């Protein structure tokens, strides 16, 4: 099959861009929520969780495990863009009724970037939160998990759907580059600097707007530049890394 | 002990009002997140969850149960303003290190309003979401639970701390009214109409501001009047109901 079929609407660039844009408010508001609490370093230290039966993990990693175990039972990880950090999670207790996504890959976890996302998120915390320790470890890690999930959804959704959409626009180019294993050339071909700059600028504006009602006496605000930089230096590059992984693992025989 | 001691800072009206104000953005942004998805009625019908091993509950109530079971292990319900919907939850696996809250009540669940909150929330859904069914039941109930928890935190925090603060300002009045069991007189004494009006107006403004960046092509916006009305007709009255419950159950012998 060498013809280029018409793209289904969910693979149109405009649809994907609109969905990615719609995820931005969620990411920003989750980070604003986390910023209510201090950095609370002990919540991220292995062996200091105070959680009975869990000696090796940090409180953050324990919370993430429990959340993913629950989410797995509800079928979250049947959705392509919802990738878990942990393996060996419980099986879903409900059947997900997924429509055909248009994606052509056997194992969505080929694009799973959770380890890198979590590392980058933990680095981000010291720029989002006040330094120090307010004792609210439980609330902090609860909000961490929601923020990480929102960030990861954006990265994985972009990785999968942008890559498939671009493949369908230029199947010959991406088939050739993937066959050569030329990751750098794929990244170059995927990059649209002016689009990326526009996203980063929009994040800066949205972060300011979403905090415009905050009373600084009651809630800690985040410097909009911090989240804009996180988009530029982490979210956008990890999305492109995921697109490369998708294109390298896309099923060879399917071109439509 | 009949003297009026100095109030600790966490019982000052200004501190409590600031904390309540800081919870508003979280409530509003949780509702905006839920509004991304359609009403999805089947997720609220008992017996239609498709969840194996759960025949009697709706998907929403199953999600709430799993969330509360997880949260209980992390010690959430040791915090006075975090009241659960379910009973017989697992014991905490970590010890909460709570400072003295200044509250004087033996059982925080005397102010537990979760049943009423959930009923009011489910009624609210049809005003927040688009009608219809988009199949995203799992995401819908996930966001429902986060929204309910944010709303409940506000109501229970207000119920406990506002009541204790007002008691300390006028112990003789509230002791007398509580002894008479005169709930209506307590409500009258607690009510500051101009403060309530100001809160409702602020909610209307914040809801508009928090949606000012939304692209209407990518996300469904909520009429600010809907959330303002929910504050006026549900959150404020349930908070006062909780304050009455607190004052009726406050330990008789403690006046400071």
XYZ file of C-alpha atoms in Angstrom, chain A residues 13-184:
172
model
C -2.505 18.899 12.448
C -5.076 21.510 13.489
C -7.002 18.987 15.628
C -3.848 17.791 17.339
C -2.569 21.330 17.938
C -5.933 22.321 19.426
C -5.879 19.322 21.785
C -2.301 20.071 22.861
C -3.275 23.693 23.480
C -6.249 22.568 25.584
C -3.917 20.605 27.872
C -1.870 23.706 28.725
C -4.241 25.211 31.283
C -4.340 21.907 33.136
C -0.555 21.650 33.345
C -0.184 25.247 34.500
C -2.943 25.078 37.105
C -1.555 21.827 38.531
C 1.817 23.517 38.990
C 0.173 26.558 40.583
C -1.585 24.185 42.975
C 1.670 22.459 43.904
C 3.289 25.846 44.527
C 0.967 26.389 47.497
C 3.309 24.125 49.444
C 7.002 24.472 50.159
C 9.603 22.346 48.453
C 9.453 19.775 51.244
C 12.592 17.866 50.298
C 12.083 14.901 52.662
C 9.094 13.798 50.564
C 11.549 12.992 47.757
C 14.169 11.129 49.784
C 14.168 7.357 49.622
C 13.616 5.757 52.996
C 12.188 8.885 54.664
C 8.542 8.350 53.768
C 7.483 7.078 57.181
C 5.165 4.797 55.212
C 4.892 1.395 56.841
C 5.975 -1.444 54.599
C 7.860 0.870 52.230
C 11.490 1.270 53.170
C 13.129 1.912 49.833
C 10.990 4.502 48.065
C 10.382 8.180 48.674
C 6.888 9.294 49.654
C 6.530 10.777 46.159
C 7.337 7.474 44.467
C 4.992 5.604 46.797
C 2.161 7.990 45.981
C 2.857 7.611 42.266
C 2.778 3.810 42.635
C -0.552 3.802 44.471
C -2.037 6.259 41.976
C -0.932 4.190 38.996
C -2.213 0.974 40.592
C -5.623 2.599 41.032
C -5.582 4.178 37.574
C -4.603 0.864 35.990
C -7.718 -0.784 37.453
C -9.804 1.963 35.818
C -8.147 1.338 32.450
C -6.142 4.573 32.171
C -3.154 2.955 30.503
C -5.253 1.504 27.689
C -5.308 5.072 26.374
C -2.259 5.595 24.114
C -1.142 8.907 25.625
C -1.445 7.692 29.221
C 1.821 5.896 29.867
C 2.738 4.603 33.327
C 6.001 4.951 35.221
C 5.694 1.538 36.853
C 5.537 -1.907 35.303
C 3.493 -4.872 36.544
C 0.433 -2.810 37.327
C -2.954 -4.453 37.973
C -5.091 -5.396 34.986
C -8.019 -3.116 34.108
C -11.291 -3.997 35.823
C -13.286 -2.286 33.102
C -12.993 -2.627 29.368
C -11.972 0.520 27.575
C -13.924 1.116 24.411
C -11.277 2.818 22.309
C -12.115 3.937 18.798
C -9.387 3.389 16.208
C -6.813 6.013 17.062
C -5.136 5.951 13.664
C -1.840 5.182 15.378
C 0.272 2.418 13.872
C 2.531 1.057 16.580
C 2.420 -2.252 18.426
C 3.612 -1.098 21.834
C 2.784 2.418 23.023
C 5.486 2.083 25.655
C 8.071 2.521 22.900
C 7.387 6.247 23.416
C 7.175 6.056 27.224
C 9.262 8.920 28.646
C 8.144 8.741 32.262
C 11.606 8.385 33.750
C 12.868 11.511 32.029
C 9.655 13.414 32.779
C 9.858 12.654 36.474
C 13.513 13.586 36.661
C 12.812 16.908 34.918
C 9.772 17.539 37.114
C 11.725 16.986 40.328
C 14.359 19.425 39.061
C 11.599 21.932 38.320
C 10.211 21.848 41.864
C 12.868 24.087 43.339
C 11.966 26.768 40.792
C 8.207 26.454 41.356
C 8.013 26.202 45.141
C 9.268 28.226 48.032
C 12.342 26.691 49.644
C 11.868 25.020 52.983
C 9.604 22.599 54.737
C 6.006 23.240 55.806
C 5.255 19.654 56.802
C 2.587 19.160 54.120
C 4.287 16.167 52.549
C 1.095 14.274 51.773
C -0.522 17.192 49.956
C 2.712 17.981 48.124
C 3.117 14.530 46.619
C -0.597 14.326 45.806
C -0.264 17.481 43.713
C 3.051 16.290 42.276
C 1.395 13.200 40.883
C -1.424 15.192 39.279
C 1.079 17.616 37.752
C 3.306 14.839 36.428
C 0.322 13.067 34.898
C -0.822 16.244 33.144
C 2.690 16.925 31.803
C 3.152 13.315 30.691
C -0.211 13.268 28.908
C 0.860 16.280 26.842
C 4.249 14.817 25.960
C 2.943 11.380 25.046
C -0.069 12.680 23.143
C 2.196 14.925 21.083
C 4.752 12.150 20.584
C 2.179 9.771 19.165
C -0.240 11.899 17.205
C 2.096 14.566 15.827
C 4.442 11.838 14.613
C 1.700 9.833 12.924
C 0.265 12.960 11.324
C 3.656 14.017 9.979
C 4.352 10.504 8.766
C 1.149 10.528 6.744
C 2.144 13.837 5.174
C 5.571 12.536 4.143
C 5.685 8.759 4.396
C 8.618 8.335 2.065
C 10.844 10.759 3.913
C 10.160 9.303 7.363
C 10.330 5.706 6.159
C 13.768 6.406 4.698
C 15.090 8.289 7.731
C 13.785 5.626 10.125
C 15.321 2.851 8.029
C 18.680 4.654 8.223
C 18.168 5.119 11.973
C 18.999 8.796 11.519
C 17.420 10.270 14.648
C 18.999 13.682 14.209
